[in-house]
């Protein structure tokens, strides 16, 4: 009997010691701090944004096609019927939603990089503006954060102005995705859509355009600042036709968010990119960023590097319904001069050296 009791006591002591050891190990584990949790939320906010812009339109298109062949066919049928009547809405000002643009997740999106907006001159709400965004980058992160979301304080810095961002017209042909884009104040980069905002939507409209477009996205890589602008004069002509002032804006750090494989002119891959761009309006970029698990891994998330978008001095533009090529060239030169001044005045402050030059093609 004594032997049994002794064995039982020894077993209990061993179990108690094991429990204590397990508790000590548990307490020694490094639990996620508030800083770690915040970084995780920021990463998830960027992840949802990347997936939304790369996959949302295609996913909903395939989903609606699938539902047509199921018992839920009335859903895509009703949506298609409504879409027919609503087809021209993106060209007529869209449906901007303050609720969507003020989502708290955009604050985490901003802080991931971080992104900041710098004001250098006043923009009066009694005028309309076309804001040229440079450089385009891969995904126009700076333009999206500053002109679509309210996280960087555009409306506080420029009271009375309503910001919009122009993007590929093809995006507005994708079901559901078009609603998401319009809710954020995005519009097609077409003469009709931009013309409506700066002529039939009252005053105080600021329409941002990534002037370099798809062609410029093919040239972007860290340490290289090349703009496709020399022959991009359509936005100047449109500003003259509607009397909208031109405003240069430069996003320092935009080209540092991704690494891209840049192909030389004359190669097969470069020819493929150029033909693809002419056919569909955008170019397939072969790029990579960081992975989800580590900043040192590879994936499709942008690197967490700061972006500073500086809004420059507006170029006053008169209203001329039929401007001649000479007048367009004159105001285009004035715009380029204002952009170069903006770049040179701020490049050292935001991470570049005195010798860095802005190359315009």
mmCIF file of N, CA, C and O in Angstrom, residues 41-127:
data_model
loop_
_atom_site.group_PDB
_atom_site.id
_atom_site.type_symbol
_atom_site.label_atom_id
_atom_site.label_comp_id
_atom_site.label_asym_id
_atom_site.label_seq_id
_atom_site.Cartn_x
_atom_site.Cartn_y
_atom_site.Cartn_z
ATOM 1 N N UNK A 41 -2.357 44.575 -40.043
ATOM 2 C CA UNK A 41 -3.549 45.218 -40.613
ATOM 3 C C UNK A 41 -3.179 46.032 -41.849
ATOM 4 O O UNK A 41 -3.892 46.027 -42.861
ATOM 5 N N UNK A 42 -2.057 46.723 -41.785
ATOM 6 C CA UNK A 42 -1.598 47.509 -42.941
ATOM 7 C C UNK A 42 -1.325 46.602 -44.139
ATOM 8 O O UNK A 42 -1.694 46.924 -45.278
ATOM 9 N N UNK A 43 -0.696 45.469 -43.868
ATOM 10 C CA UNK A 43 -0.381 44.532 -44.940
ATOM 11 C C UNK A 43 -1.656 43.984 -45.577
ATOM 12 O O UNK A 43 -1.762 43.878 -46.808
ATOM 13 N N UNK A 44 -2.647 43.658 -44.752
ATOM 14 C CA UNK A 44 -3.914 43.137 -45.264
ATOM 15 C C UNK A 44 -4.666 44.188 -46.074
ATOM 16 O O UNK A 44 -5.319 43.867 -47.076
ATOM 17 N N UNK A 45 -4.564 45.453 -45.660
ATOM 18 C CA UNK A 45 -5.244 46.523 -46.396
ATOM 19 C C UNK A 45 -4.656 46.675 -47.796
ATOM 20 O O UNK A 45 -5.388 46.913 -48.766
ATOM 21 N N UNK A 46 -3.345 46.533 -47.916
ATOM 22 C CA UNK A 46 -2.705 46.619 -49.223
ATOM 23 C C UNK A 46 -3.022 45.375 -50.054
ATOM 24 O O UNK A 46 -3.250 45.456 -51.263
ATOM 25 N N UNK A 47 -3.067 44.235 -49.391
ATOM 26 C CA UNK A 47 -3.371 42.977 -50.083
ATOM 27 C C UNK A 47 -4.752 43.028 -50.726
ATOM 28 O O UNK A 47 -4.916 42.653 -51.895
ATOM 29 N N UNK A 48 -5.746 43.516 -49.974
ATOM 30 C CA UNK A 48 -7.099 43.579 -50.547
ATOM 31 C C UNK A 48 -7.165 44.556 -51.704
ATOM 32 O O UNK A 48 -7.889 44.351 -52.669
ATOM 33 N N UNK A 49 -6.368 45.630 -51.619
ATOM 34 C CA UNK A 49 -6.367 46.613 -52.707
ATOM 35 C C UNK A 49 -5.761 46.024 -53.981
ATOM 36 O O UNK A 49 -6.318 46.195 -55.076
ATOM 37 N N UNK A 50 -4.642 45.329 -53.845
ATOM 38 C CA UNK A 50 -3.986 44.722 -55.006
ATOM 39 C C UNK A 50 -4.898 43.691 -55.650
ATOM 40 O O UNK A 50 -5.089 43.673 -56.875
ATOM 41 N N UNK A 51 -5.493 42.817 -54.823
ATOM 42 C CA UNK A 51 -6.379 41.796 -55.364
ATOM 43 C C UNK A 51 -7.627 42.409 -55.998
ATOM 44 O O UNK A 51 -8.128 41.911 -57.010
ATOM 45 N N UNK A 52 -8.134 43.494 -55.412
ATOM 46 C CA UNK A 52 -9.321 44.143 -55.970
ATOM 47 C C UNK A 52 -9.060 44.636 -57.375
ATOM 48 O O UNK A 52 -9.859 44.418 -58.294
ATOM 49 N N UNK A 53 -7.918 45.287 -57.576
ATOM 50 C CA UNK A 53 -7.638 45.872 -58.883
ATOM 51 C C UNK A 53 -7.161 44.854 -59.905
ATOM 52 O O UNK A 53 -7.348 45.043 -61.105
ATOM 53 N N UNK A 54 -6.559 43.784 -59.449
ATOM 54 C CA UNK A 54 -6.067 42.790 -60.397
ATOM 55 C C UNK A 54 -7.075 41.691 -60.707
ATOM 56 O O UNK A 54 -7.063 41.133 -61.804
ATOM 57 N N UNK A 55 -7.967 41.381 -59.760
ATOM 58 C CA UNK A 55 -8.809 40.197 -59.919
ATOM 59 C C UNK A 55 -10.311 40.438 -59.804
ATOM 60 O O UNK A 55 -11.098 39.641 -60.295
ATOM 61 N N UNK A 56 -10.717 41.516 -59.162
ATOM 62 C CA UNK A 56 -12.140 41.707 -58.845
ATOM 63 C C UNK A 56 -13.025 41.674 -60.081
ATOM 64 O O UNK A 56 -14.057 40.996 -60.109
ATOM 65 N N UNK A 57 -12.639 42.393 -61.112
ATOM 66 C CA UNK A 57 -13.462 42.452 -62.316
ATOM 67 C C UNK A 57 -13.625 41.102 -62.985
ATOM 68 O O UNK A 57 -14.739 40.703 -63.351
ATOM 69 N N UNK A 58 -12.523 40.370 -63.142
ATOM 70 C CA UNK A 58 -12.566 39.056 -63.797
ATOM 71 C C UNK A 58 -13.359 38.056 -62.958
ATOM 72 O O UNK A 58 -14.158 37.270 -63.498
ATOM 73 N N UNK A 59 -13.180 38.088 -61.645
ATOM 74 C CA UNK A 59 -13.871 37.142 -60.760
ATOM 75 C C UNK A 59 -15.382 37.330 -60.848
ATOM 76 O O UNK A 59 -16.139 36.357 -60.992
ATOM 77 N N UNK A 60 -15.850 38.575 -60.790
ATOM 78 C CA UNK A 60 -17.298 38.810 -60.850
ATOM 79 C C UNK A 60 -17.859 38.532 -62.241
ATOM 80 O O UNK A 60 -19.002 38.097 -62.375
ATOM 81 N N UNK A 61 -17.074 38.774 -63.276
ATOM 82 C CA UNK A 61 -17.531 38.444 -64.621
ATOM 83 C C UNK A 61 -17.760 36.938 -64.758
ATOM 84 O O UNK A 61 -18.802 36.498 -65.263
ATOM 85 N N UNK A 62 -16.799 36.147 -64.300
ATOM 86 C CA UNK A 62 -16.930 34.689 -64.369
ATOM 87 C C UNK A 62 -18.059 34.191 -63.466
ATOM 88 O O UNK A 62 -18.786 33.252 -63.823
ATOM 89 N N UNK A 63 -18.217 34.840 -62.300
ATOM 90 C CA UNK A 63 -19.282 34.429 -61.382
ATOM 91 C C UNK A 63 -20.663 34.658 -61.991
ATOM 92 O O UNK A 63 -21.544 33.788 -61.910
ATOM 93 N N UNK A 64 -20.867 35.808 -62.615
ATOM 94 C CA UNK A 64 -22.168 36.092 -63.225
ATOM 95 C C UNK A 64 -22.448 35.167 -64.401
ATOM 96 O O UNK A 64 -23.596 34.739 -64.602
ATOM 97 N N UNK A 65 -21.407 34.840 -65.172
ATOM 98 C CA UNK A 65 -21.588 33.884 -66.277
ATOM 99 C C UNK A 65 -21.992 32.523 -65.728
ATOM 100 O O UNK A 65 -22.894 31.853 -66.262
ATOM 101 N N UNK A 66 -21.352 32.106 -64.648
ATOM 102 C CA UNK A 66 -21.687 30.816 -64.030
ATOM 103 C C UNK A 66 -23.128 30.805 -63.507
ATOM 104 O O UNK A 66 -23.865 29.831 -63.710
ATOM 105 N N UNK A 67 -23.542 31.900 -62.862
ATOM 106 C CA UNK A 67 -24.884 31.949 -62.276
ATOM 107 C C UNK A 67 -25.970 31.887 -63.344
ATOM 108 O O UNK A 67 -27.094 31.456 -63.060
ATOM 109 N N UNK A 68 -25.647 32.299 -64.576
ATOM 110 C CA UNK A 68 -26.621 32.220 -65.658
ATOM 111 C C UNK A 68 -27.065 30.778 -65.921
ATOM 112 O O UNK A 68 -28.165 30.536 -66.430
ATOM 113 N N UNK A 69 -26.215 29.812 -65.593
ATOM 114 C CA UNK A 69 -26.517 28.401 -65.860
ATOM 115 C C UNK A 69 -26.926 27.658 -64.599
ATOM 116 O O UNK A 69 -26.846 26.436 -64.535
ATOM 117 N N UNK A 70 -27.366 28.395 -63.598
ATOM 118 C CA UNK A 70 -27.845 27.788 -62.349
ATOM 119 C C UNK A 70 -29.247 28.307 -62.052
ATOM 120 O O UNK A 70 -29.820 29.103 -62.801
ATOM 121 N N UNK A 71 -29.788 27.859 -60.922
ATOM 122 C CA UNK A 71 -31.107 28.326 -60.497
ATOM 123 C C UNK A 71 -31.097 29.799 -60.075
ATOM 124 O O UNK A 71 -32.166 30.385 -59.856
ATOM 125 N N UNK A 72 -29.922 30.367 -59.958
ATOM 126 C CA UNK A 72 -29.815 31.774 -59.556
ATOM 127 C C UNK A 72 -29.694 32.697 -60.773
ATOM 128 O O UNK A 72 -29.258 33.838 -60.652
ATOM 129 N N UNK A 73 -30.101 32.222 -61.961
ATOM 130 C CA UNK A 73 -29.956 33.012 -63.179
ATOM 131 C C UNK A 73 -30.657 34.368 -63.123
ATOM 132 O O UNK A 73 -30.229 35.312 -63.812
ATOM 133 N N UNK A 74 -31.746 34.550 -62.328
ATOM 134 C CA UNK A 74 -32.367 35.894 -62.286
ATOM 135 C C UNK A 74 -31.421 36.983 -61.779
ATOM 136 O O UNK A 74 -31.570 38.149 -62.152
ATOM 137 N N UNK A 75 -30.430 36.616 -60.948
ATOM 138 C CA UNK A 75 -29.514 37.621 -60.392
ATOM 139 C C UNK A 75 -28.687 38.269 -61.508
ATOM 140 O O UNK A 75 -28.703 39.499 -61.658
ATOM 141 N N UNK A 76 -27.952 37.473 -62.324
ATOM 142 C CA UNK A 76 -27.208 38.116 -63.410
ATOM 143 C C UNK A 76 -28.116 38.742 -64.464
ATOM 144 O O UNK A 76 -27.738 39.741 -65.093
ATOM 145 N N UNK A 77 -29.331 38.174 -64.641
ATOM 146 C CA UNK A 77 -30.262 38.735 -65.628
ATOM 147 C C UNK A 77 -30.705 40.137 -65.214
ATOM 148 O O UNK A 77 -30.738 41.068 -66.036
ATOM 149 N N UNK A 78 -31.038 40.289 -63.942
ATOM 150 C CA UNK A 78 -31.450 41.597 -63.438
ATOM 151 C C UNK A 78 -30.297 42.593 -63.482
ATOM 152 O O UNK A 78 -30.483 43.764 -63.849
ATOM 153 N N UNK A 79 -29.104 42.124 -63.126
ATOM 154 C CA UNK A 79 -27.952 43.019 -63.143
ATOM 155 C C UNK A 79 -27.631 43.477 -64.567
ATOM 156 O O UNK A 79 -27.334 44.648 -64.804
ATOM 157 N N UNK A 80 -27.704 42.555 -65.506
ATOM 158 C CA UNK A 80 -27.439 42.884 -66.903
ATOM 159 C C UNK A 80 -28.458 43.894 -67.428
ATOM 160 O O UNK A 80 -28.100 44.847 -68.147
ATOM 161 N N UNK A 81 -29.725 43.713 -67.055
ATOM 162 C CA UNK A 81 -30.765 44.655 -67.473
ATOM 163 C C UNK A 81 -30.479 46.050 -66.931
ATOM 164 O O UNK A 81 -30.563 47.045 -67.656
ATOM 165 N N UNK A 82 -30.133 46.099 -65.667
ATOM 166 C CA UNK A 82 -29.824 47.394 -65.044
ATOM 167 C C UNK A 82 -28.561 48.003 -65.656
ATOM 168 O O UNK A 82 -28.484 49.212 -65.865
ATOM 169 N N UNK A 83 -27.581 47.139 -65.991
ATOM 170 C CA UNK A 83 -26.318 47.611 -66.557
ATOM 171 C C UNK A 83 -26.532 48.285 -67.912
ATOM 172 O O UNK A 83 -25.864 49.275 -68.236
ATOM 173 N N UNK A 84 -27.480 47.772 -68.683
ATOM 174 C CA UNK A 84 -27.770 48.363 -69.995
ATOM 175 C C UNK A 84 -28.234 49.808 -69.834
ATOM 176 O O UNK A 84 -27.798 50.705 -70.562
ATOM 177 N N UNK A 85 -29.110 50.042 -68.849
ATOM 178 C CA UNK A 85 -29.618 51.391 -68.631
ATOM 179 C C UNK A 85 -28.580 52.290 -67.952
ATOM 180 O O UNK A 85 -28.650 53.510 -68.075
ATOM 181 N N UNK A 86 -27.627 51.692 -67.257
ATOM 182 C CA UNK A 86 -26.659 52.468 -66.490
ATOM 183 C C UNK A 86 -25.305 52.566 -67.194
ATOM 184 O O UNK A 86 -24.342 53.080 -66.636
ATOM 185 N N UNK A 87 -25.223 52.119 -68.436
ATOM 186 C CA UNK A 87 -23.940 51.976 -69.133
ATOM 187 C C UNK A 87 -23.168 53.288 -69.234
ATOM 188 O O UNK A 87 -21.939 53.307 -69.139
ATOM 189 N N UNK A 88 -23.849 54.393 -69.432
ATOM 190 C CA UNK A 88 -23.180 55.678 -69.667
ATOM 191 C C UNK A 88 -22.875 56.449 -68.380
ATOM 192 O O UNK A 88 -22.284 57.535 -68.461
ATOM 193 N N UNK A 89 -23.240 55.926 -67.239
ATOM 194 C CA UNK A 89 -23.026 56.658 -65.987
ATOM 195 C C UNK A 89 -21.567 57.016 -65.735
ATOM 196 O O UNK A 89 -21.274 58.134 -65.305
ATOM 197 N N UNK A 90 -20.598 56.122 -65.986
ATOM 198 C CA UNK A 90 -19.196 56.508 -65.769
ATOM 199 C C UNK A 90 -18.767 57.720 -66.594
ATOM 200 O O UNK A 90 -17.893 58.479 -66.167
ATOM 201 N N UNK A 91 -19.385 57.898 -67.771
ATOM 202 C CA UNK A 91 -19.042 59.031 -68.631
ATOM 203 C C UNK A 91 -19.724 60.318 -68.193
ATOM 204 O O UNK A 91 -19.419 61.396 -68.705
ATOM 205 N N UNK A 92 -20.644 60.209 -67.235
ATOM 206 C CA UNK A 92 -21.431 61.382 -66.820
ATOM 207 C C UNK A 92 -21.264 61.692 -65.332
ATOM 208 O O UNK A 92 -22.222 62.039 -64.641
ATOM 209 N N UNK A 93 -20.056 61.535 -64.843
ATOM 210 C CA UNK A 93 -19.782 61.912 -63.463
ATOM 211 C C UNK A 93 -19.742 60.774 -62.480
ATOM 212 O O UNK A 93 -19.245 60.938 -61.361
ATOM 213 N N UNK A 94 -20.269 59.604 -62.862
ATOM 214 C CA UNK A 94 -20.203 58.444 -61.984
ATOM 215 C C UNK A 94 -21.073 58.572 -60.743
ATOM 216 O O UNK A 94 -22.015 59.369 -60.687
ATOM 217 N N UNK A 95 -20.732 57.763 -59.726
ATOM 218 C CA UNK A 95 -21.466 57.772 -58.458
ATOM 219 C C UNK A 95 -20.468 57.723 -57.306
ATOM 220 O O UNK A 95 -20.243 56.676 -56.708
ATOM 221 N N UNK A 96 -19.857 58.826 -57.006
ATOM 222 C CA UNK A 96 -18.876 58.855 -55.931
ATOM 223 C C UNK A 96 -19.563 58.689 -54.579
ATOM 224 O O UNK A 96 -20.631 59.261 -54.332
ATOM 225 N N UNK A 97 -18.941 57.915 -53.704
ATOM 226 C CA UNK A 97 -19.493 57.655 -52.374
ATOM 227 C C UNK A 97 -18.503 58.111 -51.306
ATOM 228 O O UNK A 97 -17.399 57.569 -51.198
ATOM 229 N N UNK A 98 -18.892 59.098 -50.527
ATOM 230 C CA UNK A 98 -18.028 59.567 -49.438
ATOM 231 C C UNK A 98 -17.790 58.457 -48.425
ATOM 232 O O UNK A 98 -16.712 58.370 -47.828
ATOM 233 N N UNK A 99 -18.781 57.596 -48.248
ATOM 234 C CA UNK A 99 -18.641 56.504 -47.281
ATOM 235 C C UNK A 99 -17.509 55.566 -47.681
ATOM 236 O O UNK A 99 -16.675 55.197 -46.854
ATOM 237 N N UNK A 100 -17.449 55.202 -48.958
ATOM 238 C CA UNK A 100 -16.390 54.311 -49.439
ATOM 239 C C UNK A 100 -15.033 55.005 -49.362
ATOM 240 O O UNK A 100 -14.039 54.413 -48.933
ATOM 241 N N UNK A 101 -14.981 56.262 -49.749
ATOM 242 C CA UNK A 101 -13.713 56.985 -49.789
ATOM 243 C C UNK A 101 -13.164 57.280 -48.395
ATOM 244 O O UNK A 101 -11.976 57.592 -48.247
ATOM 245 N N UNK A 102 -14.005 57.171 -47.386
ATOM 246 C CA UNK A 102 -13.589 57.427 -46.012
ATOM 247 C C UNK A 102 -13.443 56.148 -45.190
ATOM 248 O O UNK A 102 -13.312 56.215 -43.960
ATOM 249 N N UNK A 103 -13.462 54.987 -45.834
ATOM 250 C CA UNK A 103 -13.257 53.734 -45.101
ATOM 251 C C UNK A 103 -11.990 53.820 -44.254
ATOM 252 O O UNK A 103 -10.944 54.314 -44.709
ATOM 253 N N UNK A 104 -12.090 53.317 -43.042
ATOM 254 C CA UNK A 104 -10.943 53.384 -42.138
ATOM 255 C C UNK A 104 -9.764 52.564 -42.647
ATOM 256 O O UNK A 104 -8.606 52.849 -42.318
ATOM 257 N N UNK A 105 -10.043 51.571 -43.475
ATOM 258 C CA UNK A 105 -8.960 50.721 -43.996
ATOM 259 C C UNK A 105 -7.977 51.528 -44.839
ATOM 260 O O UNK A 105 -6.791 51.178 -44.951
ATOM 261 N N UNK A 106 -8.440 52.646 -45.414
ATOM 262 C CA UNK A 106 -7.536 53.452 -46.235
ATOM 263 C C UNK A 106 -6.468 54.143 -45.386
ATOM 264 O O UNK A 106 -5.388 54.452 -45.895
ATOM 265 N N UNK A 107 -6.755 54.377 -44.125
ATOM 266 C CA UNK A 107 -5.724 54.934 -43.241
ATOM 267 C C UNK A 107 -4.587 53.935 -43.046
ATOM 268 O O UNK A 107 -3.409 54.315 -43.011
ATOM 269 N N UNK A 108 -4.928 52.649 -42.920
ATOM 270 C CA UNK A 108 -3.901 51.612 -42.806
ATOM 271 C C UNK A 108 -3.146 51.456 -44.125
ATOM 272 O O UNK A 108 -1.933 51.232 -44.133
ATOM 273 N N UNK A 109 -3.868 51.588 -45.230
ATOM 274 C CA UNK A 109 -3.240 51.551 -46.553
ATOM 275 C C UNK A 109 -2.210 52.671 -46.670
ATOM 276 O O UNK A 109 -1.084 52.465 -47.136
ATOM 277 N N UNK A 110 -2.579 53.866 -46.251
ATOM 278 C CA UNK A 110 -1.677 55.024 -46.292
ATOM 279 C C UNK A 110 -0.443 54.791 -45.428
ATOM 280 O O UNK A 110 0.688 55.089 -45.843
ATOM 281 N N UNK A 111 -0.641 54.257 -44.243
ATOM 282 C CA UNK A 111 0.462 54.110 -43.286
ATOM 283 C C UNK A 111 1.425 52.994 -43.649
ATOM 284 O O UNK A 111 2.547 52.950 -43.143
ATOM 285 N N UNK A 112 1.006 52.059 -44.501
ATOM 286 C CA UNK A 112 1.882 50.959 -44.895
ATOM 287 C C UNK A 112 3.136 51.476 -45.590
ATOM 288 O O UNK A 112 4.233 50.979 -45.377
ATOM 289 N N UNK A 113 3.011 52.529 -46.423
ATOM 290 C CA UNK A 113 4.160 52.966 -47.229
ATOM 291 C C UNK A 113 5.142 53.850 -46.455
ATOM 292 O O UNK A 113 6.343 53.526 -46.489
ATOM 293 N N UNK A 114 4.784 54.983 -45.883
ATOM 294 C CA UNK A 114 3.509 55.693 -45.873
ATOM 295 C C UNK A 114 3.403 56.655 -47.059
ATOM 296 O O UNK A 114 4.377 56.934 -47.733
ATOM 297 N N UNK A 115 2.166 57.166 -47.276
ATOM 298 C CA UNK A 115 1.892 58.135 -48.335
ATOM 299 C C UNK A 115 1.539 59.470 -47.702
ATOM 300 O O UNK A 115 0.779 59.506 -46.732
ATOM 301 N N UNK A 116 2.091 60.547 -48.237
ATOM 302 C CA UNK A 116 1.705 61.873 -47.774
ATOM 303 C C UNK A 116 1.482 62.811 -48.948
ATOM 304 O O UNK A 116 2.062 62.631 -50.027
ATOM 305 N N UNK A 117 0.630 63.795 -48.733
ATOM 306 C CA UNK A 117 0.288 64.791 -49.749
ATOM 307 C C UNK A 117 0.824 66.144 -49.307
ATOM 308 O O UNK A 117 0.590 66.568 -48.172
ATOM 309 N N UNK A 118 1.557 66.819 -50.203
ATOM 310 C CA UNK A 118 2.159 68.116 -49.883
ATOM 311 C C UNK A 118 1.553 69.188 -50.778
ATOM 312 O O UNK A 118 1.549 69.060 -52.007
ATOM 313 N N UNK A 119 1.063 70.238 -50.149
ATOM 314 C CA UNK A 119 0.471 71.362 -50.858
ATOM 315 C C UNK A 119 1.495 72.487 -50.969
ATOM 316 O O UNK A 119 2.128 72.870 -49.993
ATOM 317 N N UNK A 120 1.668 73.040 -52.157
ATOM 318 C CA UNK A 120 2.593 74.158 -52.346
ATOM 319 C C UNK A 120 1.875 75.450 -52.717
ATOM 320 O O UNK A 120 2.397 76.540 -52.468
ATOM 321 N N UNK A 121 0.687 75.337 -53.320
ATOM 322 C CA UNK A 121 -0.079 76.519 -53.726
ATOM 323 C C UNK A 121 -1.566 76.255 -53.527
ATOM 324 O O UNK A 121 -2.014 75.096 -53.514
ATOM 325 N N UNK A 122 -2.317 77.320 -53.387
ATOM 326 C CA UNK A 122 -3.760 77.203 -53.247
ATOM 327 C C UNK A 122 -4.398 76.860 -54.590
ATOM 328 O O UNK A 122 -3.957 77.336 -55.643
ATOM 329 N N UNK A 123 -5.440 76.051 -54.532
ATOM 330 C CA UNK A 123 -6.280 75.767 -55.690
ATOM 331 C C UNK A 123 -7.685 76.229 -55.331
ATOM 332 O O UNK A 123 -8.308 75.678 -54.414
ATOM 333 N N UNK A 124 -8.176 77.222 -56.049
ATOM 334 C CA UNK A 124 -9.450 77.836 -55.696
ATOM 335 C C UNK A 124 -10.627 76.996 -56.193
ATOM 336 O O UNK A 124 -10.612 76.495 -57.324
ATOM 337 N N UNK A 125 -11.665 76.861 -55.365
ATOM 338 C CA UNK A 125 -12.837 76.074 -55.783
ATOM 339 C C UNK A 125 -13.679 76.757 -56.856
ATOM 340 O O UNK A 125 -14.641 76.170 -57.342
ATOM 341 N N UNK A 126 -13.326 77.974 -57.226
ATOM 342 C CA UNK A 126 -14.060 78.673 -58.289
ATOM 343 C C UNK A 126 -13.583 78.251 -59.678
ATOM 344 O O UNK A 126 -14.118 78.717 -60.689
ATOM 345 N N UNK A 127 -12.575 77.392 -59.737
ATOM 346 C CA UNK A 127 -12.051 76.900 -61.019
ATOM 347 C C UNK A 127 -12.126 75.380 -61.063
ATOM 348 O O UNK A 127 -12.279 74.702 -60.037
#
